mmCIF file of C-alpha atoms in Angstrom:
data_model
loop_
_atom_site.group_PDB
_atom_site.id
_atom_site.type_symbol
_atom_site.label_atom_id
_atom_site.label_comp_id
_atom_site.label_asym_id
_atom_site.label_seq_id
_atom_site.Cartn_x
_atom_site.Cartn_y
_atom_site.Cartn_z
ATOM 1 C CA VAL O 1 9.888 -29.474 8.646
ATOM 2 C CA VAL O 2 7.762 -29.161 5.011
ATOM 3 C CA PHE O 3 6.123 -32.352 6.544
ATOM 4 C CA LEU O 4 5.790 -32.135 10.177
ATOM 5 C CA THR O 5 4.671 -27.902 9.331
ATOM 6 C CA ALA O 6 2.525 -29.474 6.477
ATOM 7 C CA ILE O 7 0.686 -31.991 10.090
ATOM 8 C CA LEU O 8 0.820 -29.225 12.985
ATOM 9 C CA TYR O 9 0.331 -25.932 11.017
ATOM 10 C CA PRO O 10 -3.451 -26.680 10.706
ATOM 11 C CA LYS O 11 -3.962 -27.810 14.217
ATOM 12 C CA VAL O 12 -1.704 -24.636 14.961
ATOM 13 C CA ASP O 13 -4.469 -21.805 13.021
ATOM 14 C CA ALA O 14 -8.043 -23.602 12.946
ATOM 15 C CA PRO O 15 -8.445 -22.018 17.361
ATOM 16 C CA ILE O 16 -6.761 -18.547 16.642
ATOM 17 C CA SER O 17 -8.239 -17.869 12.661
ATOM 18 C CA ASP O 18 -11.796 -19.461 14.145
ATOM 19 C CA TYR O 19 -11.796 -17.018 17.016
ATOM 20 C CA LEU O 20 -10.583 -14.473 14.607
ATOM 21 C CA VAL O 21 -12.986 -15.208 12.330
ATOM 22 C CA ASP O 22 -15.288 -15.365 15.350
ATOM 23 C CA ILE O 23 -15.016 -11.653 16.456
ATOM 24 C CA GLY O 24 -15.019 -10.159 13.255
ATOM 25 C CA ILE O 25 -11.474 -9.092 12.800
ATOM 26 C CA VAL O 26 -10.444 -11.903 10.375
ATOM 27 C CA ASP O 27 -12.682 -12.585 6.671
ATOM 28 C CA ARG O 28 -10.979 -16.398 6.025
ATOM 29 C CA THR O 29 -11.465 -15.928 1.493
ATOM 30 C CA THR O 30 -12.532 -19.360 0.028
ATOM 31 C CA ASP O 31 -10.602 -21.118 -2.274
ATOM 32 C CA GLN O 32 -12.491 -20.620 -4.514
ATOM 33 C CA THR O 33 -12.343 -16.727 -4.819
ATOM 34 C CA ILE O 34 -8.140 -17.150 -4.248
ATOM 35 C CA THR O 35 -8.373 -19.145 -7.848
ATOM 36 C CA GLY O 36 -10.790 -16.715 -9.894
ATOM 37 C CA ARG O 37 -7.472 -14.419 -8.990
ATOM 38 C CA PHE O 38 -5.789 -15.632 -10.715
ATOM 39 C CA GLY O 39 -8.052 -17.604 -13.036
ATOM 40 C CA LEU O 40 -7.945 -16.206 -17.506
ATOM 41 C CA ASN O 41 -11.096 -14.308 -16.163
ATOM 42 C CA ASP O 42 -9.380 -11.988 -14.145
ATOM 43 C CA ASN O 43 -7.916 -8.792 -16.296
ATOM 44 C CA TYR O 44 -7.796 -6.688 -13.965
ATOM 45 C CA ARG O 45 -3.625 -6.975 -13.438
ATOM 46 C CA ALA O 46 -3.623 -6.183 -17.775
ATOM 47 C CA GLU O 47 -6.138 -3.309 -17.948
ATOM 48 C CA GLU O 48 -3.483 -1.524 -14.656
ATOM 49 C CA TRP O 49 -0.500 -2.466 -16.822
ATOM 50 C CA GLY O 50 -2.716 -0.120 -19.595
ATOM 51 C CA LYS O 51 -1.759 2.157 -17.518
ATOM 52 C CA ILE O 52 1.932 2.641 -18.439
ATOM 53 C CA ARG O 53 1.072 4.489 -21.760
ATOM 54 C CA TYR O 54 0.028 7.567 -19.484
ATOM 55 C CA THR O 55 3.229 7.842 -19.239
ATOM 56 C CA GLU O 56 4.078 10.795 -21.153
ATOM 57 C CA GLU O 57 1.433 13.022 -19.739
ATOM 58 C CA ILE O 58 2.049 12.287 -16.066
ATOM 59 C CA ILE O 59 5.937 11.672 -15.113
ATOM 60 C CA GLU O 60 7.368 14.939 -14.934
ATOM 61 C CA ASN O 61 10.952 13.414 -15.312
ATOM 62 C CA ILE O 62 11.183 10.097 -17.384
ATOM 63 C CA TRP O 63 14.896 9.700 -16.053
ATOM 64 C CA PHE O 64 13.675 9.588 -12.600
ATOM 65 C CA GLY O 65 10.433 8.632 -12.484
ATOM 66 C CA MET O 66 7.342 9.816 -9.859
ATOM 67 C CA GLY O 67 9.953 9.058 -6.790
ATOM 68 C CA ALA O 68 9.679 5.304 -4.422
ATOM 69 C CA GLY O 69 6.337 5.045 -2.965
ATOM 70 C CA GLN O 70 4.362 6.887 -6.103
ATOM 71 C CA TYR O 71 2.305 4.278 -7.727
ATOM 72 C CA SER O 72 -0.370 5.147 -5.743
ATOM 73 C CA HIS O 73 -0.485 8.679 -7.333
ATOM 74 C CA TYR O 74 0.247 8.025 -10.764
ATOM 75 C CA SER O 75 -2.932 5.026 -11.441
ATOM 76 C CA LEU O 76 -5.375 7.337 -9.773
ATOM 77 C CA GLN O 77 -3.840 10.043 -12.269
ATOM 78 C CA ALA O 78 -4.240 7.248 -14.592
ATOM 79 C CA ASP O 79 -7.400 6.923 -14.237
ATOM 80 C CA SER O 80 -8.226 9.996 -14.643
ATOM 81 C CA LEU O 81 -6.329 9.797 -18.090
ATOM 82 C CA SER O 82 -8.617 7.165 -19.050
ATOM 83 C CA GLU O 83 -12.686 6.469 -20.922
ATOM 84 C CA SER O 84 -13.156 3.246 -19.299
ATOM 85 C CA PRO O 85 -10.967 3.459 -15.563
ATOM 86 C CA VAL O 86 -10.503 -0.043 -13.592
ATOM 87 C CA ARG O 87 -12.069 -0.899 -10.789
ATOM 88 C CA ILE O 88 -12.903 2.889 -10.663
ATOM 89 C CA GLY O 89 -12.642 3.372 -6.841
ATOM 90 C CA THR O 90 -9.771 0.620 -5.767
ATOM 91 C CA LEU O 91 -6.137 2.506 -5.151
ATOM 92 C CA TRP O 92 -3.510 0.863 -6.843
ATOM 93 C CA THR O 93 -0.456 0.543 -3.701
ATOM 94 C CA HIS O 94 1.914 -1.209 -6.844
ATOM 95 C CA SER O 95 0.870 -2.079 -10.012
ATOM 96 C CA HIS O 96 1.833 -6.256 -9.704
ATOM 97 C CA ASN O 97 4.456 -6.055 -11.665
ATOM 98 C CA ILE O 98 7.872 -5.142 -10.718
ATOM 99 C CA LEU O 99 9.147 -4.136 -13.644
ATOM 100 C CA ILE O 100 6.212 -1.237 -13.958
ATOM 101 C CA ASN O 101 6.327 -0.164 -10.469
ATOM 102 C CA ILE O 102 10.893 0.826 -10.914
ATOM 103 C CA PHE O 103 9.607 2.507 -14.556
ATOM 104 C CA VAL O 104 6.935 4.856 -12.824
ATOM 105 C CA GLU O 105 8.597 5.118 -9.529
ATOM 106 C CA LEU O 106 12.716 5.222 -10.668
ATOM 107 C CA GLY O 107 12.070 5.819 -14.146
ATOM 108 C CA LEU O 108 14.408 4.728 -16.995
ATOM 109 C CA ILE O 109 18.063 5.045 -14.870
ATOM 110 C CA GLY O 110 15.925 2.484 -12.647
ATOM 111 C CA SER O 111 14.667 -0.023 -14.667
ATOM 112 C CA PHE O 112 18.811 0.727 -15.933
ATOM 113 C CA ILE O 113 19.902 -0.459 -12.903
ATOM 114 C CA PHE O 114 17.597 -3.921 -12.222
ATOM 115 C CA VAL O 115 17.730 -4.578 -15.733
ATOM 116 C CA GLY O 116 21.522 -4.361 -14.582
ATOM 117 C CA LEU O 117 20.923 -6.732 -11.909
ATOM 118 C CA ILE O 118 19.695 -8.988 -13.251
ATOM 119 C CA ALA O 119 22.179 -9.236 -15.759
ATOM 120 C CA TYR O 120 24.542 -9.473 -12.758
ATOM 121 C CA LEU O 121 22.869 -12.287 -11.228
ATOM 122 C CA SER O 122 22.401 -13.911 -15.041
ATOM 123 C CA PHE O 123 26.458 -13.393 -15.012
ATOM 124 C CA LEU O 124 26.831 -15.471 -11.626
ATOM 125 C CA PHE O 125 24.296 -18.132 -12.362
ATOM 126 C CA PHE O 126 26.282 -19.382 -16.104
ATOM 127 C CA LYS O 127 29.650 -19.030 -13.965
ATOM 128 C CA SER O 128 28.489 -21.270 -11.167
ATOM 129 C CA PRO O 129 29.449 -24.725 -10.447
ATOM 130 C CA VAL O 130 26.357 -27.004 -10.686
ATOM 131 C CA MET O 131 25.654 -27.958 -7.011
ATOM 132 C CA PRO O 132 22.750 -28.885 -5.566
ATOM 133 C CA GLU O 133 22.794 -25.544 -3.151
ATOM 134 C CA GLN O 134 23.137 -23.943 -6.180
ATOM 135 C CA ASN O 135 20.729 -24.902 -8.107
ATOM 136 C CA TYR O 136 18.255 -23.561 -5.049
ATOM 137 C CA ILE O 137 19.747 -21.064 -4.412
ATOM 138 C CA PHE O 138 19.429 -19.887 -8.523
ATOM 139 C CA SER O 139 16.196 -21.687 -8.398
ATOM 140 C CA VAL O 140 14.214 -19.762 -5.189
ATOM 141 C CA LEU O 141 16.032 -16.402 -7.096
ATOM 142 C CA ALA O 142 14.095 -17.802 -9.743
ATOM 143 C CA ILE O 143 11.519 -18.191 -8.641
ATOM 144 C CA LEU O 144 10.673 -14.151 -6.367
ATOM 145 C CA PHE O 145 11.870 -12.694 -9.410
ATOM 146 C CA LEU O 146 8.397 -15.104 -11.913
ATOM 147 C CA ASN O 147 6.626 -14.123 -8.890
ATOM 148 C CA ASN O 148 7.739 -10.295 -8.694
ATOM 149 C CA MET O 149 6.312 -10.560 -12.719
ATOM 150 C CA VAL O 150 2.513 -10.653 -11.442
ATOM 151 C CA GLU O 151 2.829 -10.536 -8.232
ATOM 152 C CA PHE O 152 5.745 -7.660 -6.684
ATOM 153 C CA SER O 153 5.928 -9.521 -3.714
ATOM 154 C CA PHE O 154 8.886 -7.473 -2.909
ATOM 155 C CA TRP O 155 6.465 -5.186 -2.106
ATOM 156 C CA TYR O 156 6.643 -7.163 1.754
ATOM 157 C CA PHE O 157 9.944 -6.886 3.509
ATOM 158 C CA GLY O 158 10.168 -10.983 4.802
ATOM 159 C CA PHE O 159 10.029 -11.312 0.609
ATOM 160 C CA PHE O 160 12.548 -9.033 -0.444
ATOM 161 C CA ALA O 161 15.060 -9.660 3.130
ATOM 162 C CA LEU O 162 14.846 -13.631 1.417
ATOM 163 C CA ALA O 163 16.325 -12.139 -1.773
ATOM 164 C CA VAL O 164 18.928 -10.299 -0.713
ATOM 165 C CA SER O 165 19.942 -13.279 1.226
ATOM 166 C CA MET O 166 19.803 -14.904 -2.090
ATOM 167 C CA VAL O 167 22.174 -13.194 -3.575
ATOM 168 C CA SER O 168 24.240 -12.685 -0.995
ATOM 169 C CA PHE O 169 24.522 -16.257 -1.306
ATOM 170 C CA VAL O 170 25.378 -17.335 -4.678
ATOM 171 C CA ASP O 171 27.738 -13.177 -5.552
ATOM 172 C CA LYS O 172 31.253 -14.217 -4.192
ATOM 173 C CA GLU O 173 33.132 -11.921 -5.877
ATOM 174 C CA PHE O 174 33.292 -9.563 -1.536
ATOM 175 C CA ASN O 175 34.359 -11.412 0.945
ATOM 176 C CA PHE O 176 34.435 -9.161 4.436
ATOM 177 C CA ARG O 177 37.196 -10.416 6.426
ATOM 178 C CA PHE O 178 36.405 -8.914 10.795
ATOM 179 C CA SER O 179 39.275 -9.036 12.633
ATOM 180 C CA SER O 180 37.321 -10.192 16.165
ATOM 181 C CA SER O 181 35.605 -13.588 15.759
ATOM 182 C CA ALA O 182 32.563 -11.894 17.722
ATOM 183 C CA PHE O 183 31.419 -8.926 15.799
ATOM 184 C CA MET O 184 29.335 -10.733 12.979
ATOM 185 C CA PRO O 185 27.523 -12.733 16.347
ATOM 186 C CA THR O 186 27.421 -9.478 18.304
ATOM 187 C CA ILE O 187 26.213 -8.174 15.496
ATOM 188 C CA GLY O 188 23.427 -11.113 14.237
ATOM 189 C CA LEU O 189 22.545 -10.811 18.641
ATOM 190 C CA VAL O 190 21.952 -7.656 18.556
ATOM 191 C CA THR O 191 19.929 -7.837 15.001
ATOM 192 C CA LEU O 192 17.717 -10.148 16.792
ATOM 193 C CA PHE O 193 16.597 -7.554 19.724
ATOM 194 C CA VAL O 194 15.747 -4.841 17.963
ATOM 195 C CA ALA O 195 13.874 -6.576 15.662
ATOM 196 C CA PHE O 196 12.295 -8.703 18.879
ATOM 197 C CA LEU O 197 11.904 -4.891 20.166
ATOM 198 C CA THR O 198 9.986 -4.044 17.082
ATOM 199 C CA ALA O 199 8.070 -6.616 16.695
ATOM 200 C CA GLY O 200 6.103 -5.705 20.182
ATOM 201 C CA TYR O 201 6.193 -2.343 19.883
ATOM 202 C CA VAL O 202 4.313 -2.748 16.318
ATOM 203 C CA ALA O 203 1.617 -5.245 17.869
ATOM 204 C CA LYS O 204 0.797 -3.205 21.313
ATOM 205 C CA ASP O 205 0.181 -0.209 18.510
ATOM 206 C CA TYR O 206 -1.479 -2.520 16.246
ATOM 207 C CA PHE O 207 -3.420 -4.676 19.440
ATOM 208 C CA SER O 208 -4.487 -1.194 19.936
ATOM 209 C CA SER O 209 -5.735 -0.004 16.857
ATOM 210 C CA VAL O 210 -7.758 -3.402 16.406
ATOM 211 C CA VAL O 211 -9.269 -2.604 19.405
ATOM 212 C CA GLY O 212 -10.244 0.746 18.984
ATOM 213 C CA PHE O 213 -11.594 0.504 16.026
ATOM 214 C CA TYR O 214 -13.519 -2.933 16.855
ATOM 215 C CA SER O 215 -15.189 -1.969 20.765
ATOM 216 C CA ASN O 216 -18.107 -1.116 21.725
ATOM 217 C CA SER O 217 -16.389 1.848 23.759
ATOM 218 C CA LEU O 218 -13.388 2.119 24.678
ATOM 219 C CA ASP O 219 -12.248 3.558 28.565
ATOM 220 C CA ASP O 220 -9.322 6.766 28.643
ATOM 221 C CA SER O 221 -6.478 4.628 27.887
ATOM 222 C CA GLU O 222 -7.028 2.328 25.040
ATOM 223 C CA GLN O 223 -8.888 5.491 23.605
ATOM 224 C CA ARG O 224 -5.720 7.212 23.901
ATOM 225 C CA ALA O 225 -3.518 3.724 23.240
ATOM 226 C CA PHE O 226 -5.746 3.574 20.326
ATOM 227 C CA ILE O 227 -4.789 7.403 19.046
ATOM 228 C CA THR O 228 -0.978 6.993 19.680
ATOM 229 C CA SER O 229 -1.303 4.381 17.831
ATOM 230 C CA LYS O 230 -1.595 6.587 14.207
ATOM 231 C CA ASN O 231 2.210 7.194 15.819
ATOM 232 C CA ASN O 232 3.604 3.892 14.434
ATOM 233 C CA ARG O 233 5.876 4.083 11.327
ATOM 234 C CA PHE O 234 5.050 0.731 10.403
ATOM 235 C CA ILE O 235 0.927 0.947 11.210
ATOM 236 C CA GLY O 236 0.478 4.049 11.520
ATOM 237 C CA GLY O 237 -2.135 4.854 8.307
ATOM 238 C CA GLY O 238 -3.828 1.356 9.248
ATOM 239 C CA ALA O 239 -4.663 3.738 12.821
ATOM 240 C CA LEU O 240 -5.547 6.489 11.084
ATOM 241 C CA LYS O 241 -7.804 4.487 8.663
ATOM 242 C CA ALA O 242 -9.168 2.801 11.157
ATOM 243 C CA GLU O 243 -10.125 6.313 13.288
ATOM 244 C CA ILE O 244 -11.602 8.184 10.439
ATOM 245 C CA ILE O 245 -13.583 5.306 9.414
ATOM 246 C CA ARG O 246 -15.379 4.314 13.809
ATOM 247 C CA ASN O 247 -15.203 9.027 15.272
ATOM 248 C CA LYS O 248 -16.280 11.834 12.740
ATOM 249 C CA PRO O 249 -13.937 14.380 12.257
ATOM 250 C CA SER O 250 -13.394 16.975 15.268
ATOM 251 C CA PRO O 251 -13.678 21.134 14.994
ATOM 252 C CA TYR O 252 -11.356 21.227 16.705
ATOM 253 C CA ALA O 253 -7.294 22.185 15.841
ATOM 254 C CA ILE O 254 -7.884 21.641 12.314
ATOM 255 C CA GLU O 255 -5.098 22.756 10.920
ATOM 256 C CA ALA O 256 -2.735 19.863 12.580
ATOM 257 C CA GLN O 257 -5.135 17.333 11.436
ATOM 258 C CA ILE O 258 -4.809 18.478 7.456
ATOM 259 C CA ARG O 259 -1.093 18.028 8.832
ATOM 260 C CA GLU O 260 -0.696 15.034 9.649
ATOM 261 C CA LEU O 261 -2.785 14.269 6.680
ATOM 262 C CA ASP O 262 -0.344 15.262 4.341
ATOM 263 C CA GLN O 263 1.600 12.751 5.487
ATOM 264 C CA PHE O 264 -0.508 10.017 5.020
ATOM 265 C CA ILE O 265 -2.025 11.455 1.206
ATOM 266 C CA ALA O 266 1.421 11.680 0.453
ATOM 267 C CA TRP O 267 3.412 7.969 0.919
ATOM 268 C CA ARG O 268 -0.497 6.122 0.357
ATOM 269 C CA PRO O 269 -3.256 8.391 -1.182
ATOM 270 C CA GLU O 270 -6.305 6.564 0.039
ATOM 271 C CA MET O 271 -9.798 7.300 0.192
ATOM 272 C CA VAL O 272 -10.597 7.577 3.779
ATOM 273 C CA PHE O 273 -7.682 9.873 3.777
ATOM 274 C CA GLN O 274 -8.849 12.342 0.654
ATOM 275 C CA MET O 275 -12.402 12.284 2.294
ATOM 276 C CA ARG O 276 -11.178 13.546 6.089
ATOM 277 C CA MET O 277 -9.027 16.102 3.996
ATOM 278 C CA VAL O 278 -12.071 17.093 2.331
ATOM 279 C CA SER O 279 -13.634 17.418 4.693
ATOM 280 C CA LEU O 280 -11.333 19.237 7.179
ATOM 281 C CA LEU O 281 -10.315 22.043 4.075
ATOM 282 C CA ALA O 282 -14.167 22.650 4.597
ATOM 283 C CA ALA O 283 -13.813 23.692 8.374
ATOM 284 C CA SER O 284 -10.980 25.920 7.326
ATOM 285 C CA GLY O 285 -12.174 27.734 5.842
ATOM 286 C CA LYS O 286 -10.705 26.712 2.364
ATOM 287 C CA GLU O 287 -14.191 26.304 -0.308
ATOM 288 C CA GLN O 288 -12.329 27.049 -3.072
ATOM 289 C CA LEU O 289 -9.489 23.477 -2.660
ATOM 290 C CA ALA O 290 -12.095 21.905 -0.889
ATOM 291 C CA CYS O 291 -14.209 21.839 -4.178
ATOM 292 C CA GLU O 292 -11.336 20.727 -6.134
ATOM 293 C CA LYS O 293 -10.747 17.936 -4.216
ATOM 294 C CA ALA O 294 -14.451 16.625 -3.760
ATOM 295 C CA TYR O 295 -14.539 16.872 -7.651
ATOM 296 C CA ARG O 296 -11.655 14.867 -7.223
ATOM 297 C CA LEU O 297 -12.725 13.036 -5.233
ATOM 298 C CA ALA O 298 -16.405 11.919 -6.452
ATOM 299 C CA ALA O 299 -14.799 11.468 -9.717
ATOM 300 C CA VAL O 300 -12.721 8.720 -8.008
ATOM 301 C CA PHE O 301 -13.547 7.055 -5.555
ATOM 302 C CA PRO O 302 -18.377 7.558 -5.927
ATOM 303 C CA ASN O 303 -18.942 4.782 -2.875
ATOM 304 C CA SER O 304 -17.050 7.608 -0.438
ATOM 305 C CA VAL O 305 -20.038 9.961 -1.352
ATOM 306 C CA LYS O 306 -22.522 8.986 1.286
ATOM 307 C CA ARG O 307 -19.806 9.160 4.511
ATOM 308 C CA LEU O 308 -18.644 12.593 3.038
ATOM 309 C CA SER O 309 -21.908 13.772 2.552
ATOM 310 C CA GLU O 310 -22.638 12.843 6.248
ATOM 311 C CA GLU O 311 -19.256 14.754 7.209
ATOM 312 C CA LEU O 312 -19.549 17.761 5.652
ATOM 313 C CA ALA O 313 -23.549 18.026 7.920
ATOM 314 C CA TYR O 314 -21.660 17.268 10.962
ATOM 315 C CA LEU O 315 -18.885 19.617 10.801
ATOM 316 C CA LYS O 316 -21.227 22.203 9.696
ATOM 317 C CA SER O 317 -24.111 21.710 12.766
ATOM 318 C CA SER O 318 -20.602 22.628 14.151
ATOM 319 C CA GLY O 319 -20.459 25.695 13.586
ATOM 320 C CA GLY O 320 -18.424 25.617 10.313
ATOM 321 C CA ARG O 321 -18.940 28.571 8.272
ATOM 322 C CA PHE O 322 -18.644 27.108 5.197
ATOM 323 C CA ASP O 323 -21.121 27.035 2.258
ATOM 324 C CA ILE O 324 -22.202 23.298 2.537
ATOM 325 C CA ASN O 325 -24.196 24.006 -1.136
ATOM 326 C CA GLU O 326 -21.918 24.191 -2.917
ATOM 327 C CA ILE O 327 -19.183 21.788 -1.848
ATOM 328 C CA GLU O 328 -22.496 19.079 -2.406
ATOM 329 C CA ARG O 329 -22.560 20.806 -6.635
ATOM 330 C CA CYS O 330 -19.347 20.209 -6.609
ATOM 331 C CA ILE O 331 -19.200 16.803 -5.587
ATOM 332 C CA GLY O 332 -21.867 16.206 -8.034
ATOM 333 C CA GLU O 333 -20.439 17.455 -10.750
ATOM 334 C CA GLY O 334 -18.057 14.493 -10.020
ATOM 335 C CA MET O 335 -20.377 11.826 -9.614
ATOM 336 C CA MET O 336 -20.967 12.961 -13.261
ATOM 337 C CA TYR O 337 -17.776 13.311 -14.721
ATOM 338 C CA TRP O 338 -18.211 9.572 -16.173
ATOM 339 C CA VAL O 339 -21.596 9.981 -17.326
ATOM 340 C CA ARG O 340 -20.315 13.041 -19.549
ATOM 341 C CA LYS O 341 -17.562 11.181 -20.456
ATOM 342 C CA GLY O 342 -19.279 8.228 -21.755
ATOM 343 C CA ARG O 343 -21.827 10.080 -23.505
ATOM 344 C CA GLN O 344 -19.259 12.310 -25.443
ATOM 345 C CA LYS O 345 -18.194 8.931 -25.940
ATOM 346 C CA ASP O 346 -21.141 7.268 -27.312
#
């Protein structure tokens, strides 16, 4: 299987990837870039791991952590406490280290549970008979866990599902029996059916968001599909990012747009989400809050300033009743944040 895949995959992949590169959807990374990512000169991960020293200042409850999926918020707050933030303007959605991620998001209790799981798997390893099948399964588990010390591949469902399935093969302590032999095949078929439906649902909305982002003009049906793809629970965030990048903020239904953004920012505080939030808050009349967020945005994501200024000017020209000069002043203060810190350090 490996031999056939190695021969056939390049032949199947080449025409598809070449077409996607030509139309601008795929930017194929060079081998040198991939190799350099893991080179000795790349200390970004080590610097990101160093943010763990700010736990006392950021995490309110060390036992339960900040909550699942909240590492990006922790990383941004750590940047504001650092004298020299790592890769300013980059959102770290995870730390590339499963131990740090679990500690930040789930606290000491989550860390104890994870260490207990590792100890239990180690116990099963030493207890299991020396057989090729068992050795293979434990080798896969070891590779996955070691990989998650520098990559956190469990962030992707496929790797996480693989680890869970491997654990189910080695843990023979609990056996479930069903009276009907057709029960498990039925469950499997239903699962496959739901998986295919879900894949089709995601693929349809993904295609709509890609067409909406890259097309020069959209007809009514394409525009509707582009907008509704934001409601997809799997790729909605990416679709909303595409819409924000492509379109100017609407001066209508401001509060509804703010509520929509709040849902995504709570999970992933992306630069484009926070940038659009500043514009909408200003347009809604909440100047003080908009000013505070503009200061924070300019300090953490300085490359957002140009687009933010354009959005503010557009909303002001569309009838916005806010003091654009005050918001611009806050943006300027945010840009000067690290300059003042550097002077204080010197």
